[in-house]
Short mmCIF file of C-alpha atoms in Angstrom, two decimals:
data_model
loop_
_atom_site.label_atom_id
_atom_site.label_comp_id
_atom_site.label_asym_id
_atom_site.label_seq_id
_atom_site.Cartn_x
_atom_site.Cartn_y
_atom_site.Cartn_z
CA MET A 1 6.53 14.44 -0.29
CA VAL A 2 7.95 10.72 -1.33
CA ILE A 3 11.57 10.11 -0.34
CA GLN A 4 11.68 6.25 -2.14
CA ASP A 5 14.10 4.47 0.14
CA LYS A 6 11.30 4.87 3.55
CA ARG A 7 8.99 3.17 0.30
CA LYS A 8 8.38 -1.06 0.38
CA ARG A 9 9.90 -3.01 -2.25
CA PRO A 10 8.20 -4.04 -5.28
CA LYS A 11 9.70 -7.85 -4.76
CA ASN A 12 7.32 -8.38 -2.07
CA TYR A 13 4.99 -7.52 -4.16
CA ILE A 14 5.40 -9.53 -6.96
CA ASP A 15 6.58 -12.60 -4.61
CA GLN A 16 2.88 -12.62 -2.89
CA ALA A 17 1.17 -12.53 -6.41
CA ILE A 18 3.46 -15.46 -7.81
CA ASP A 19 2.70 -17.24 -4.03
CA ILE A 20 -1.28 -16.49 -5.05
CA LEU A 21 -0.88 -17.62 -8.80
CA TYR A 22 0.38 -20.13 -7.85
CA ARG A 23 -2.54 -21.59 -5.74
CA SER A 24 -3.93 -20.83 -8.77
CA LYS A 25 -2.62 -22.94 -10.96
CA MET A 26 -2.97 -26.13 -8.92
CA ARG A 27 -6.63 -25.41 -9.57
CA ASN A 28 -6.36 -23.86 -13.00
CA SER A 29 -4.13 -24.34 -16.40
CA PHE A 30 -2.83 -21.42 -17.85
CA ASP A 31 -1.17 -20.29 -21.90
CA VAL A 32 0.71 -17.85 -20.58
CA ASP A 33 1.48 -17.89 -16.16
CA VAL A 34 2.60 -14.01 -16.40
CA VAL A 35 1.50 -11.19 -19.09
CA GLU A 36 3.92 -8.97 -17.92
CA VAL A 37 3.66 -4.72 -19.42
CA GLY A 38 6.64 -2.88 -18.33
CA SER A 39 9.94 -4.63 -18.65
CA MET A 40 12.54 -4.75 -16.09
CA ARG A 41 14.96 -1.59 -16.05
CA GLY A 42 17.81 -1.92 -14.08
CA GLU A 43 20.07 -4.37 -13.97
CA LEU A 44 20.58 -7.00 -12.10
CA LEU A 45 23.73 -6.15 -9.82
CA HIS A 46 23.23 -8.87 -6.97
CA HIS A 47 21.46 -12.31 -6.26
CA VAL A 48 17.69 -11.25 -6.98
CA ASP A 49 16.57 -12.14 -3.66
CA ILE A 50 19.08 -9.34 -1.36
CA ILE A 51 17.86 -6.13 -1.00
CA ASP A 52 19.97 -3.26 -2.35
CA TYR A 53 18.27 0.27 -2.63
CA PRO A 54 20.03 1.27 -5.63
CA CYS A 55 19.81 -1.88 -7.27
CA CYS A 56 16.68 -3.37 -6.54
CA ASN A 57 13.88 -0.01 -6.74
CA ASP A 58 12.01 -1.58 -10.09
CA GLY A 59 11.56 -4.73 -8.50
CA HIS A 60 13.68 -6.78 -11.32
CA SER A 61 10.15 -8.29 -12.14
CA THR A 62 11.10 -9.46 -15.52
CA PHE A 63 13.34 -11.92 -13.61
CA ILE A 64 11.35 -12.82 -10.55
CA PHE A 65 8.59 -13.96 -12.30
CA ALA A 66 11.37 -16.06 -14.96
CA ARG A 67 12.58 -18.02 -12.22
CA THR A 68 9.36 -19.67 -11.76
CA GLY A 69 9.36 -21.36 -14.89
CA TRP A 70 6.77 -21.08 -15.31
CA LYS A 71 5.48 -18.57 -19.17
CA VAL A 72 6.34 -15.25 -19.51
CA LYS A 73 5.40 -12.61 -22.03
CA THR A 74 6.79 -9.68 -21.52
CA ILE A 75 6.22 -6.32 -23.65
CA ASP A 76 8.28 -2.93 -23.58
CA ILE A 77 8.48 0.19 -26.34
CA GLU A 78 12.00 0.46 -25.23
CA LYS A 79 14.24 -1.81 -26.38
CA SER A 80 16.96 -0.54 -23.47
CA ASN A 81 14.61 -1.92 -21.15
CA ILE A 82 13.56 -5.79 -23.01
CA ASP A 83 18.17 -5.87 -23.30
CA VAL A 84 18.00 -5.85 -19.55
CA ALA A 85 15.63 -7.74 -19.11
CA LYS A 86 17.30 -10.02 -21.45
CA LYS A 87 20.61 -9.96 -20.02
CA ALA A 88 18.87 -10.69 -16.70
CA CYS A 89 16.97 -13.24 -17.80
CA GLU A 90 19.17 -15.32 -20.82
CA ARG A 91 19.31 -18.78 -19.19
CA PHE A 92 15.77 -18.53 -18.91
CA SER A 93 13.83 -20.20 -21.73
CA ASN A 94 10.56 -19.68 -20.92
CA VAL A 95 10.44 -15.83 -21.04
CA GLU A 96 9.57 -14.03 -24.43
CA TYR A 97 10.35 -10.81 -25.02
CA TYR A 98 7.93 -7.87 -27.45
CA VAL A 99 9.82 -4.61 -28.31
CA ALA A 100 6.47 -2.66 -28.68
CA ASP A 101 4.01 -0.29 -27.59
CA ALA A 102 1.21 -2.22 -25.36
CA LEU A 103 -1.98 -1.52 -26.21
CA GLU A 104 -0.47 -2.29 -30.57
CA ILE A 105 0.47 -5.23 -29.46
CA ILE A 106 -1.63 -6.15 -26.87
CA ASN A 107 -4.71 -8.01 -28.82
CA SER A 108 -2.05 -10.54 -30.45
CA ILE A 109 -0.79 -12.31 -27.00
CA ILE A 110 -3.85 -12.22 -25.19
CA ASP A 111 -6.43 -12.92 -27.80
CA GLY A 112 -9.83 -14.46 -26.46
CA ASN A 113 -8.11 -18.06 -26.41
CA THR A 114 -5.00 -17.35 -24.31
CA LYS A 115 -5.94 -18.38 -20.73
CA VAL A 116 -3.75 -15.96 -18.88
CA GLY A 117 -2.52 -16.41 -15.70
CA LEU A 118 -1.32 -13.43 -14.30
CA LEU A 119 -1.17 -9.06 -15.92
CA PHE A 120 1.04 -7.37 -14.42
CA LEU A 121 1.09 -4.11 -14.71
CA ASP A 122 3.92 -1.36 -14.99
CA ALA A 123 4.37 0.78 -18.02
CA TRP A 124 3.68 3.89 -18.13
CA ASP A 125 5.36 6.14 -15.29
CA VAL A 126 3.35 7.65 -12.40
CA GLY A 127 4.05 11.57 -13.50
CA LEU A 128 3.95 11.47 -17.12
CA PRO A 129 1.03 12.37 -18.54
CA GLY A 130 -1.55 10.42 -18.98
CA CYS A 131 -0.46 7.29 -16.46
CA ALA A 132 -4.49 6.88 -15.51
CA GLU A 133 -5.51 6.49 -18.64
CA ASN A 134 -2.85 4.25 -21.28
CA HIS A 135 -3.20 1.91 -17.82
CA LEU A 136 -7.74 2.16 -18.14
CA LYS A 137 -7.09 1.77 -22.40
CA LEU A 138 -5.07 -0.87 -21.76
CA TYR A 139 -7.63 -2.40 -19.93
CA ASN A 140 -10.73 -1.44 -22.27
CA LEU A 141 -9.07 -2.33 -25.34
CA ILE A 142 -8.70 -6.85 -23.27
CA LYS A 143 -11.26 -6.73 -21.25
CA ASP A 144 -14.09 -9.17 -23.51
CA ASN A 145 -10.88 -11.41 -23.31
CA LEU A 146 -9.07 -12.29 -19.94
CA ASN A 147 -9.76 -14.61 -18.31
CA GLU A 148 -12.25 -14.54 -15.31
CA ASP A 149 -9.36 -15.79 -13.07
CA CYS A 150 -6.46 -13.58 -14.58
CA MET A 151 -5.91 -12.02 -11.41
CA ILE A 152 -3.77 -8.58 -12.11
CA LEU A 153 -1.38 -6.64 -9.81
CA ILE A 154 -1.18 -3.03 -10.53
CA ASP A 155 2.38 -1.54 -9.39
CA ASP A 156 2.89 1.78 -8.06
CA THR A 157 -1.12 2.78 -6.88
CA ASP A 158 0.67 3.71 -3.61
CA ILE A 159 1.58 7.41 -4.91
CA TYR A 160 0.40 9.93 -7.14
CA TYR A 161 2.70 13.28 -9.12
CA ASP A 162 1.44 16.57 -8.73
CA HIS A 163 1.91 18.65 -11.53
CA GLU A 164 1.52 22.03 -9.78
CA LEU A 165 4.61 21.43 -7.27
CA GLN A 166 6.16 18.52 -9.48
CA GLU A 167 6.51 16.18 -6.43
CA PHE A 168 5.87 12.50 -6.94
CA PHE A 169 3.61 12.44 -2.96
CA THR A 170 2.21 9.34 -1.23
CA ASP A 171 -1.58 7.96 -1.60
CA LYS A 172 -2.27 5.51 1.08
CA SER A 173 -5.21 5.17 0.02
CA GLY A 174 -3.94 2.66 -2.51
CA VAL A 175 -5.89 3.86 -5.75
CA SER A 176 -3.08 6.39 -6.86
CA GLY A 177 -0.73 6.32 -9.37
CA LYS A 178 -1.15 4.04 -11.71
CA GLY A 179 -4.36 1.87 -10.76
CA LYS A 180 -6.33 5.56 -10.22
CA LEU A 181 -8.42 4.76 -12.60
CA ILE A 182 -8.50 1.54 -13.29
CA ILE A 183 -8.61 0.01 -9.52
CA PRO A 184 -12.53 1.92 -9.99
CA GLU A 185 -12.99 0.13 -13.16
CA LEU A 186 -11.59 -3.14 -12.25
CA GLU A 187 -14.08 -3.03 -8.81
CA ASN A 188 -17.09 -2.36 -11.38
CA LYS A 189 -15.74 -5.42 -13.13
CA GLY A 190 -16.74 -7.62 -9.83
CA TYR A 191 -12.91 -7.28 -9.23
CA ARG A 192 -11.35 -6.34 -5.42
CA ILE A 193 -8.11 -6.30 -3.76
CA VAL A 194 -6.85 -8.53 -2.97
CA PHE A 195 -3.92 -7.20 -1.24
CA ASN A 196 -2.56 -2.64 -2.03
CA GLY A 197 0.21 -0.58 -0.97
CA ARG A 198 3.04 -0.19 -3.79
CA GLN A 199 1.38 -2.35 -5.84
CA THR A 200 -2.52 -3.16 -6.17
CA LEU A 201 -3.00 -7.19 -6.97
CA MET A 202 -6.87 -7.35 -8.54
CA GLY A 203 -9.07 -10.68 -8.31
CA LYS A 204 -12.47 -12.47 -8.98
CA LEU A 205 -11.42 -15.33 -6.35
#
């Protein structure tokens, strides 16, 4: 059984990915630094560097990416989530927001001429039908358009949902949840795991 407040905070992983992307940006230039699929959902109630479990379970990813000053594009099918992200990031001008099904719009954002630094996958919640399948489907839609130095960060790779028991369980393999299908496929395509746990970062570094 998963005890949510015992899991490592998502912000720690996002910060690690940002640090690695920063080093990559010293060698490369990107048209879009971060493409986020699944915006932040929880209102930011305090300074983002203070970790408070009732507030921070979603990691406030859009805000964390936005405050780098890099170019960020965030997609969410729920307008309410985009509204939360816009409110949190209202002082930043480097974020573009899309209320859309990512599977329908992703090829207009990553089109083969767009060099992306980091693709962050945090959609289709674990436990819902098609979670792992949709993350893999999204990758398959854009794999031919992704630049070789694009890194892919996948959320919730440390848990799985048992439909019979209707309960979440921890998976210490780090290849579960949203990453169950896409991580093995990325490894087949030459990516390696840079770090894993609650989130897994894949790259051809």
